[in-house]
Each structure stands twice: as structure tokens, then as C-alpha cells.
C-alpha positions as a LaTeX table, in Angstrom:
\begin{tabular}{lrrr}
\hline
Residue & $x$ (\AA) & $y$ (\AA) & $z$ (\AA) \\
\hline
Met1 & $-32.39$ & 22.64 & 20.49 \\
Ala2 & $-30.62$ & 25.99 & 20.45 \\
Ser3 & $-28.44$ & 26.63 & 17.44 \\
Cys4 & $-24.76$ & 27.51 & 17.76 \\
Cys5 & $-24.47$ & 31.25 & 17.27 \\
Ser6 & $-21.10$ & 31.86 & 18.89 \\
Leu7 & $-18.13$ & 29.93 & 20.16 \\
Ser8 & $-15.93$ & 30.92 & 23.06 \\
Phe9 & $-12.82$ & 29.03 & 24.11 \\
Ser10 & $-11.42$ & 29.06 & 27.61 \\
Thr11 & $-8.76$ & 26.98 & 29.28 \\
Val12 & $-10.10$ & 24.26 & 31.55 \\
Ser13 & $-8.63$ & 24.47 & 35.02 \\
Ser14 & $-5.83$ & 22.01 & 35.63 \\
Lys15 & $-7.54$ & 21.10 & 38.92 \\
Pro16 & $-11.29$ & 20.89 & 38.37 \\
Asn17 & $-13.31$ & 21.23 & 41.58 \\
Lys18 & $-16.05$ & 18.77 & 40.68 \\
Pro19 & $-17.18$ & 16.58 & 37.80 \\
Tyr20 & $-18.98$ & 18.40 & 35.03 \\
Ser21 & $-22.71$ & 17.78 & 34.77 \\
Ser22 & $-24.94$ & 18.60 & 31.83 \\
Pro23 & $-28.70$ & 18.26 & 31.37 \\
Ile24 & $-28.07$ & 15.99 & 28.36 \\
Ser25 & $-25.08$ & 14.08 & 29.73 \\
Ser26 & $-27.13$ & 10.90 & 29.99 \\
Ser27 & $-27.50$ & 10.80 & 26.19 \\
Leu28 & $-24.04$ & 12.02 & 25.18 \\
His29 & $-21.49$ & 9.28 & 24.60 \\
Leu30 & $-17.85$ & 9.81 & 23.64 \\
Pro31 & $-16.37$ & 6.30 & 23.63 \\
Phe32 & $-13.16$ & 7.47 & 21.98 \\
Thr33 & $-12.05$ & 9.34 & 25.10 \\
Ser34 & $-11.02$ & 6.05 & 26.71 \\
Gln35 & $-8.30$ & 5.57 & 24.10 \\
Leu36 & $-6.74$ & 9.00 & 24.04 \\
Pro37 & $-2.95$ & 8.96 & 23.59 \\
Phe38 & $-2.09$ & 10.64 & 26.87 \\
Ser39 & 0.92 & 9.61 & 28.89 \\
Lys40 & 0.19 & 7.19 & 31.74 \\
Lys41 & 2.58 & 9.18 & 33.91 \\
Lys42 & 0.53 & 12.36 & 33.68 \\
Ser43 & $-3.09$ & 13.14 & 34.36 \\
Leu44 & $-5.44$ & 14.34 & 31.67 \\
Tyr45 & $-5.00$ & 17.95 & 32.73 \\
Ser46 & $-1.37$ & 18.07 & 33.87 \\
Asn47 & 0.24 & 18.79 & 30.53 \\
His48 & $-2.60$ & 19.13 & 28.07 \\
Thr49 & $-4.97$ & 22.03 & 27.67 \\
Pro50 & $-8.33$ & 20.92 & 26.27 \\
Leu51 & $-10.78$ & 23.45 & 24.93 \\
Gln52 & $-14.14$ & 24.22 & 26.48 \\
Thr53 & $-16.79$ & 25.07 & 23.89 \\
Gln54 & $-19.88$ & 27.02 & 24.88 \\
Cys55 & $-22.91$ & 27.13 & 22.62 \\
Arg56 & $-25.38$ & 29.95 & 23.28 \\
Lys57 & $-28.44$ & 31.28 & 21.65 \\
Thr58 & $-28.07$ & 35.00 & 22.39 \\
Pro59 & $-29.23$ & 36.38 & 24.75 \\
Ser60 & $-30.33$ & 33.21 & 26.61 \\
Pro61 & $-27.89$ & 32.41 & 29.46 \\
Asp62 & $-29.36$ & 28.93 & 30.06 \\
Cys63 & $-27.71$ & 27.06 & 27.19 \\
Pro64 & $-25.51$ & 24.24 & 28.61 \\
Ser65 & $-21.74$ & 24.14 & 28.11 \\
Phe66 & $-20.03$ & 21.10 & 26.68 \\
Leu67 & $-16.57$ & 19.78 & 27.43 \\
Val68 & $-15.29$ & 18.08 & 24.30 \\
Val69 & $-12.08$ & 16.13 & 24.57 \\
Gly70 & $-10.91$ & 14.08 & 21.58 \\
Ser71 & $-7.89$ & 12.95 & 19.69 \\
Ala72 & $-7.05$ & 14.69 & 16.43 \\
Lys73 & $-4.55$ & 12.00 & 15.44 \\
Lys74 & $-5.39$ & 10.53 & 12.05 \\
Gln75 & $-5.26$ & 6.81 & 11.43 \\
Glu76 & $-2.00$ & 5.74 & 9.84 \\
Pro77 & $-2.35$ & 4.55 & 6.23 \\
Leu78 & $-1.40$ & 1.09 & 5.02 \\
Arg79 & 2.12 & 0.43 & 3.76 \\
Val80 & 2.34 & $-2.75$ & 1.72 \\
Met81 & 4.95 & $-4.55$ & $-0.37$ \\
Ile82 & 4.11 & $-7.42$ & $-2.70$ \\
Ser83 & 6.42 & $-9.94$ & $-4.32$ \\
Gly84 & 5.69 & $-12.71$ & $-6.78$ \\
Ala85 & 7.37 & $-14.67$ & $-9.55$ \\
Pro86 & 6.55 & $-14.12$ & $-13.24$ \\
Ala87 & 2.97 & $-15.34$ & $-13.89$ \\
Ser88 & 2.17 & $-15.48$ & $-10.16$ \\
Gly89 & $-0.78$ & $-13.13$ & $-10.64$ \\
Lys90 & 0.90 & $-10.21$ & $-8.90$ \\
Gly91 & $-0.37$ & $-7.63$ & $-11.39$ \\
Thr92 & $-3.98$ & $-8.76$ & $-10.94$ \\
Gln93 & $-3.72$ & $-8.63$ & $-7.16$ \\
Cys94 & $-2.18$ & $-5.15$ & $-7.28$ \\
Glu95 & $-5.20$ & $-3.94$ & $-9.25$ \\
Leu96 & $-7.62$ & $-5.49$ & $-6.76$ \\
Ile97 & $-5.76$ & $-4.12$ & $-3.72$ \\
Thr98 & $-5.47$ & $-0.56$ & $-5.04$ \\
Lys99 & $-9.10$ & $-0.56$ & $-6.14$ \\
Lys100 & $-10.44$ & $-1.53$ & $-2.70$ \\
Tyr101 & $-7.96$ & 0.22 & $-0.42$ \\
Asp102 & $-7.15$ & 3.24 & $-2.62$ \\
Leu103 & $-3.41$ & 2.86 & $-2.09$ \\
Val104 & $-0.84$ & 4.54 & $-4.32$ \\
His105 & 0.51 & 1.82 & $-6.62$ \\
Ile106 & 4.25 & 2.14 & $-7.11$ \\
Ala107 & 6.17 & $-0.01$ & $-9.59$ \\
Ala108 & 9.83 & 0.68 & $-10.37$ \\
Gly109 & 9.39 & 0.05 & $-14.11$ \\
Asp110 & 6.48 & 2.47 & $-14.35$ \\
Leu111 & 8.43 & 5.09 & $-12.40$ \\
Leu112 & 11.41 & 4.73 & $-14.71$ \\
Arg113 & 9.32 & 5.22 & $-17.84$ \\
Ala114 & 7.46 & 8.17 & $-16.30$ \\
Glu115 & 10.69 & 9.93 & $-15.24$ \\
Ile116 & 12.20 & 9.48 & $-18.70$ \\
Ala117 & 9.04 & 10.78 & $-20.38$ \\
Ala118 & 8.98 & 13.80 & $-18.04$ \\
Gly119 & 12.63 & 14.57 & $-18.72$ \\
Thr120 & 13.60 & 14.76 & $-15.04$ \\
Glu121 & 17.21 & 14.61 & $-13.90$ \\
Asn122 & 16.77 & 11.02 & $-12.77$ \\
Gly123 & 15.07 & 10.21 & $-16.04$ \\
Arg124 & 17.89 & 11.71 & $-18.12$ \\
Arg125 & 20.51 & 9.82 & $-16.14$ \\
Ala126 & 18.61 & 6.55 & $-16.55$ \\
Lys127 & 18.14 & 7.09 & $-20.29$ \\
Glu128 & 21.88 & 7.50 & $-20.79$ \\
Tyr129 & 22.43 & 3.98 & $-19.49$ \\
Met130 & 19.48 & 2.52 & $-21.38$ \\
Asp131 & 20.61 & 4.07 & $-24.67$ \\
Lys132 & 23.93 & 2.26 & $-24.21$ \\
Gly133 & 22.13 & $-1.02$ & $-23.57$ \\
Gln134 & 23.22 & $-1.02$ & $-19.93$ \\
Leu135 & 21.20 & $-1.68$ & $-16.78$ \\
Val136 & 20.13 & 1.40 & $-14.83$ \\
Pro137 & 22.17 & 1.53 & $-11.58$ \\
Asn138 & 20.41 & 0.75 & $-8.30$ \\
Glu139 & 21.24 & 4.20 & $-7.01$ \\
Ile140 & 19.05 & 5.90 & $-9.61$ \\
Val141 & 16.09 & 3.52 & $-9.26$ \\
Val142 & 16.19 & 3.60 & $-5.45$ \\
Thr143 & 16.18 & 7.41 & $-5.54$ \\
Met144 & 13.10 & 7.38 & $-7.78$ \\
Val145 & 11.28 & 4.94 & $-5.50$ \\
Lys146 & 12.16 & 6.90 & $-2.34$ \\
Glu147 & 10.97 & 10.18 & $-3.84$ \\
Arg148 & 7.68 & 8.57 & $-4.89$ \\
Leu149 & 7.14 & 7.07 & $-1.44$ \\
Met150 & 7.66 & 10.51 & 0.11 \\
Arg151 & 5.11 & 12.34 & $-2.02$ \\
Pro152 & 2.07 & 13.70 & $-0.17$ \\
Asp153 & $-0.42$ & 11.29 & $-1.77$ \\
Ser154 & 1.67 & 8.27 & $-0.73$ \\
Gln155 & 2.02 & 9.61 & 2.81 \\
Glu156 & $-1.68$ & 10.41 & 3.12 \\
Lys157 & $-3.31$ & 7.44 & 1.34 \\
Gly158 & $-0.68$ & 4.76 & 1.91 \\
Trp159 & 1.25 & 2.82 & $-0.70$ \\
Leu160 & 1.60 & $-0.53$ & $-2.43$ \\
Leu161 & 5.18 & $-1.16$ & $-3.59$ \\
Asp162 & 4.99 & $-3.65$ & $-6.46$ \\
Gly163 & 7.84 & $-6.14$ & $-6.96$ \\
Tyr164 & 10.43 & $-4.00$ & $-5.24$ \\
Pro165 & 12.97 & $-4.26$ & $-3.65$ \\
Arg166 & 14.45 & $-7.15$ & $-5.64$ \\
Ser167 & 17.80 & $-7.43$ & $-3.90$ \\
Leu168 & 19.25 & $-7.11$ & $-0.41$ \\
Ser169 & 21.08 & $-3.89$ & $-1.31$ \\
Gln170 & 17.82 & $-2.33$ & $-2.48$ \\
Ala171 & 16.04 & $-3.46$ & 0.68 \\
Val172 & 18.78 & $-1.96$ & 2.85 \\
Ala173 & 18.51 & 1.32 & 0.92 \\
Leu174 & 14.76 & 1.37 & 1.68 \\
Lys175 & 15.03 & 0.34 & 5.34 \\
Glu176 & 13.36 & 3.59 & 6.47 \\
Phe177 & 10.21 & 2.53 & 4.58 \\
Gln178 & 9.20 & $-0.56$ & 6.52 \\
Pro179 & 5.92 & $-2.15$ & 5.35 \\
Asp180 & 3.03 & $-3.19$ & 7.57 \\
Leu181 & 2.74 & $-6.29$ & 5.39 \\
Phe182 & 5.07 & $-8.01$ & 2.92 \\
Ile183 & 2.85 & $-10.15$ & 0.69 \\
Leu184 & 4.62 & $-13.16$ & $-0.82$ \\
Leu185 & 2.69 & $-14.95$ & $-3.58$ \\
Glu186 & 3.71 & $-18.60$ & $-3.68$ \\
Val187 & 2.97 & $-20.72$ & $-6.74$ \\
Pro188 & 4.55 & $-24.10$ & $-7.60$ \\
Glu189 & 7.07 & $-23.88$ & $-10.43$ \\
Glu190 & 5.22 & $-26.30$ & $-12.72$ \\
Ile191 & 2.12 & $-24.09$ & $-12.58$ \\
Leu192 & 4.17 & $-20.94$ & $-13.27$ \\
Val193 & 5.80 & $-22.59$ & $-16.30$ \\
Glu194 & 2.41 & $-23.66$ & $-17.64$ \\
Arg195 & 1.01 & $-20.16$ & $-17.19$ \\
Val196 & 3.93 & $-18.51$ & $-18.99$ \\
Val197 & 4.33 & $-20.95$ & $-21.87$ \\
Gly198 & 0.62 & $-20.76$ & $-22.68$ \\
Arg199 & 0.48 & $-16.96$ & $-22.83$ \\
Arg200 & $-0.26$ & $-15.26$ & $-26.13$ \\
Leu201 & $-0.47$ & $-11.60$ & $-27.17$ \\
Asp202 & $-2.99$ & $-10.07$ & $-29.56$ \\
Pro203 & $-0.88$ & $-7.46$ & $-31.44$ \\
Val204 & $-4.02$ & $-5.61$ & $-32.54$ \\
Thr205 & $-5.66$ & $-5.02$ & $-29.15$ \\
Gly206 & $-2.72$ & $-5.63$ & $-26.83$ \\
Arg207 & $-4.77$ & $-8.14$ & $-24.85$ \\
Ile208 & $-3.09$ & $-11.13$ & $-23.24$ \\
Tyr209 & $-4.70$ & $-14.55$ & $-23.74$ \\
His210 & $-3.86$ & $-18.01$ & $-22.46$ \\
Leu211 & $-4.38$ & $-21.06$ & $-24.61$ \\
Lys212 & $-5.80$ & $-23.04$ & $-21.67$ \\
Tyr213 & $-7.15$ & $-20.59$ & $-19.08$ \\
Ser214 & $-8.27$ & $-17.67$ & $-21.25$ \\
Pro215 & $-8.50$ & $-18.76$ & $-24.92$ \\
Pro216 & $-9.32$ & $-16.29$ & $-27.73$ \\
Glu217 & $-12.99$ & $-15.77$ & $-28.57$ \\
Thr218 & $-12.73$ & $-16.38$ & $-32.32$ \\
Asp219 & $-10.56$ & $-18.22$ & $-34.84$ \\
Glu220 & $-9.66$ & $-14.87$ & $-36.39$ \\
Ile221 & $-8.13$ & $-13.65$ & $-33.13$ \\
Ala222 & $-6.43$ & $-17.01$ & $-32.55$ \\
Ala223 & $-4.75$ & $-16.81$ & $-35.96$ \\
Arg224 & $-3.02$ & $-13.50$ & $-35.21$ \\
Leu225 & $-1.81$ & $-14.25$ & $-31.68$ \\
Thr226 & 1.92 & $-14.10$ & $-31.02$ \\
Gln227 & 4.20 & $-15.43$ & $-28.28$ \\
Arg228 & 6.91 & $-13.45$ & $-26.53$ \\
Phe229 & 10.39 & $-14.64$ & $-27.39$ \\
Asp230 & 11.20 & $-15.33$ & $-23.74$ \\
Asp231 & 7.95 & $-17.18$ & $-22.93$ \\
Thr232 & 9.57 & $-20.56$ & $-23.50$ \\
Glu233 & 10.02 & $-23.25$ & $-20.86$ \\
Glu234 & 13.80 & $-22.96$ & $-20.86$ \\
Lys235 & 13.86 & $-19.20$ & $-20.47$ \\
Val236 & 11.07 & $-19.02$ & $-17.93$ \\
Lys237 & 12.87 & $-21.53$ & $-15.69$ \\
Leu238 & 15.96 & $-19.35$ & $-15.83$ \\
Arg239 & 13.90 & $-16.27$ & $-14.89$ \\
Leu240 & 12.29 & $-18.17$ & $-12.02$ \\
His241 & 15.70 & $-19.25$ & $-10.70$ \\
Thr242 & 16.88 & $-15.63$ & $-10.69$ \\
His243 & 13.66 & $-14.49$ & $-9.02$ \\
His244 & 13.90 & $-17.05$ & $-6.22$ \\
Gln245 & 17.50 & $-16.08$ & $-5.51$ \\
Asn246 & 16.60 & $-12.40$ & $-5.28$ \\
Val247 & 13.57 & $-13.02$ & $-3.05$ \\
Glu248 & 15.54 & $-15.17$ & $-0.62$ \\
Ser249 & 18.03 & $-12.35$ & $-0.11$ \\
Val250 & 15.23 & $-9.83$ & 0.54 \\
Leu251 & 13.07 & $-11.83$ & 2.95 \\
Ser252 & 15.49 & $-11.48$ & 5.85 \\
Met253 & 14.71 & $-7.75$ & 5.93 \\
Tyr254 & 10.96 & $-8.30$ & 6.28 \\
Lys255 & 10.73 & $-11.55$ & 8.25 \\
Asp256 & 8.42 & $-9.98$ & 10.86 \\
Thr257 & 5.84 & $-8.80$ & 8.31 \\
Ile258 & 5.83 & $-11.59$ & 5.70 \\
Phe259 & 2.40 & $-12.90$ & 4.72 \\
Gln260 & 2.59 & $-16.00$ & 2.54 \\
Val261 & $-0.30$ & $-16.42$ & 0.12 \\
Asp262 & $-1.26$ & $-19.49$ & $-1.90$ \\
Gly263 & $-1.21$ & $-18.08$ & $-5.42$ \\
Ser264 & $-2.13$ & $-21.33$ & $-7.16$ \\
Val265 & $-5.87$ & $-20.87$ & $-6.58$ \\
Ser266 & $-8.27$ & $-18.54$ & $-8.40$ \\
Lys267 & $-7.66$ & $-14.79$ & $-8.33$ \\
Glu268 & $-10.77$ & $-14.34$ & $-6.16$ \\
Glu269 & $-9.48$ & $-16.83$ & $-3.59$ \\
Val270 & $-6.02$ & $-15.23$ & $-3.62$ \\
Phe271 & $-7.51$ & $-11.79$ & $-3.01$ \\
Ala272 & $-9.70$ & $-13.13$ & $-0.21$ \\
Gln273 & $-6.53$ & $-14.16$ & 1.67 \\
Ile274 & $-4.90$ & $-10.76$ & 1.12 \\
Asp275 & $-8.09$ & $-8.85$ & 1.89 \\
Gly276 & $-8.49$ & $-10.63$ & 5.21 \\
Ala277 & $-4.95$ & $-9.74$ & 6.27 \\
Leu278 & $-5.29$ & $-6.07$ & 5.25 \\
Thr279 & $-8.64$ & $-5.77$ & 7.01 \\
Gln280 & $-7.09$ & $-7.04$ & 10.25 \\
Leu281 & $-4.27$ & $-4.54$ & 9.88 \\
Leu282 & $-6.69$ & $-1.64$ & 9.50 \\
Glu283 & $-8.65$ & $-2.78$ & 12.55 \\
Ala284 & $-5.44$ & $-2.95$ & 14.55 \\
Lys285 & $-4.50$ & 0.59 & 13.46 \\
Glu286 & $-7.88$ & 1.89 & 14.58 \\
\hline
\end{tabular}
């Protein structure tokens, strides 16, 4: 076949006299042309000017011309929020989701620490409150989250907003960033309490163990494990009560995109549920 040595572009007539015919038209298929985003009220040529590309091997005048019409619109990325109680396995699922779908993982706590470390204006304002032992105002955290959602990588690759918003006021402040899917991990309270109370930390390696589900490998490691001061049954129930109250106030903002997931099963089974939903979303976007 002749190689492309030159390209010439000319406007296709808005009223073509006859259908275009090419010697290789029987083997050239462009299935995407049937889904082009042109207005139903206008013909293909009435308000759009496609480009006609001619490929010639100089000086041969017999090389066929090709009419190429396609859509340059890029597929929209995924926008996902995920919510889950303490010990619901949310952190594990975030890792699995970002690994497979290459989304930008955004967590308010991580943002706060990063802004403070970088010495940004938001970070300095937040540190002033933290140094006084006060909670950082919603206004500052929401601003950080919005700015992160607007960065080019988040806009291009899509994002996974982890555990945020936590209140109705935060959800209202983020109403311009509506998710395609709001994942809600649901785990019975008795299982959550068991998961939290059995957690132990290895102060040497920083690894988290569980006395029942993920016990330490050796007696030496077991002897040095510690428990967080708030990983008691009484305190975890209080944290769960606060979490449930916050989630209930947020769900009304995302009722059309909520995807409830059984988080009491294995992490592989949990991810299979989420993966299936995200796969369907991507197919719908295509």
C-alpha cells in the first residue's frame, strides 16, 4: 500500500452530490460513527466541518482519498466516594480500587498533613487551630478538598474521595462534585466491635495485627504488641454512633448514586461487588 507522504485538508461540501466510494471501502469499518454526538436537529454537514484527508505517493494521482469522521471527545473519568465505619475495611478497598482503576485517592486527613508539611496558606491556618488543640474548621478542610479535586490529575484520571464528606454541611459545600457512585460499606456493629477490639499494633514495624484474624507470626512479636487507647468496646461503640449519625445526614445528598456493599465478607468478595459496579459504570460511559 502507498505510504502517506503528504496530507492536504479541504472542507467537505455541505451538500455532497453522491455517496463517497473507495476501492477499499468494503474492508474499512468505522463503527464509532454511528454514535457521534451530533445534534438530532441538524444533519451531519449542516453545522460541522469534517476534514477530508488525502494520502498520495507522489507523483501517483491514483491513490484513493479517505473521508474520516470521528469523535475526539474523551471518555469521562470515574468519580467515586466511599464511606465506611471504623474497621469496615474501607482503607483496604481504597487500595484495591486505586490500584485497578488508577484513580487519584483523596483523603481529608492526608491532605491536611500534606498541606501543613508544605507550609501552604491552608496548612498554616489549620496548624494554628491544631496547635491550640482545636478542630480545624470545615471551611479550611473543604477548601483543601475542592482544590485537590480540581487539580489536572484528578480531572484527567478521575478520583476516589475517601471518607468525605462526613456531614451535611460538607456535602452541600461539595455539591458541584457529584460522584458517579457513592459506595457505602455496611458491616453489622458486633463485627465492627470485634474487629476493633482485637486490633494490635507492632511499635517496631508499624504493622497492624488482629488477635483472631491476623495473629502475629512469633511469640516475640506478640509480646511487644500494643493496643490503641481508644480501641476498647465502650469507645468504639461511641465512635460508631457518631459515624452513623454523620452518614445518615450525608446520604440524602447522594441517594441516586448510593451503592450498598456487604462489608462483612472477605476483602476479595467485597472488592468483587465494587469492581462489578465500577465496570458497569465504565461501560455505560463508553
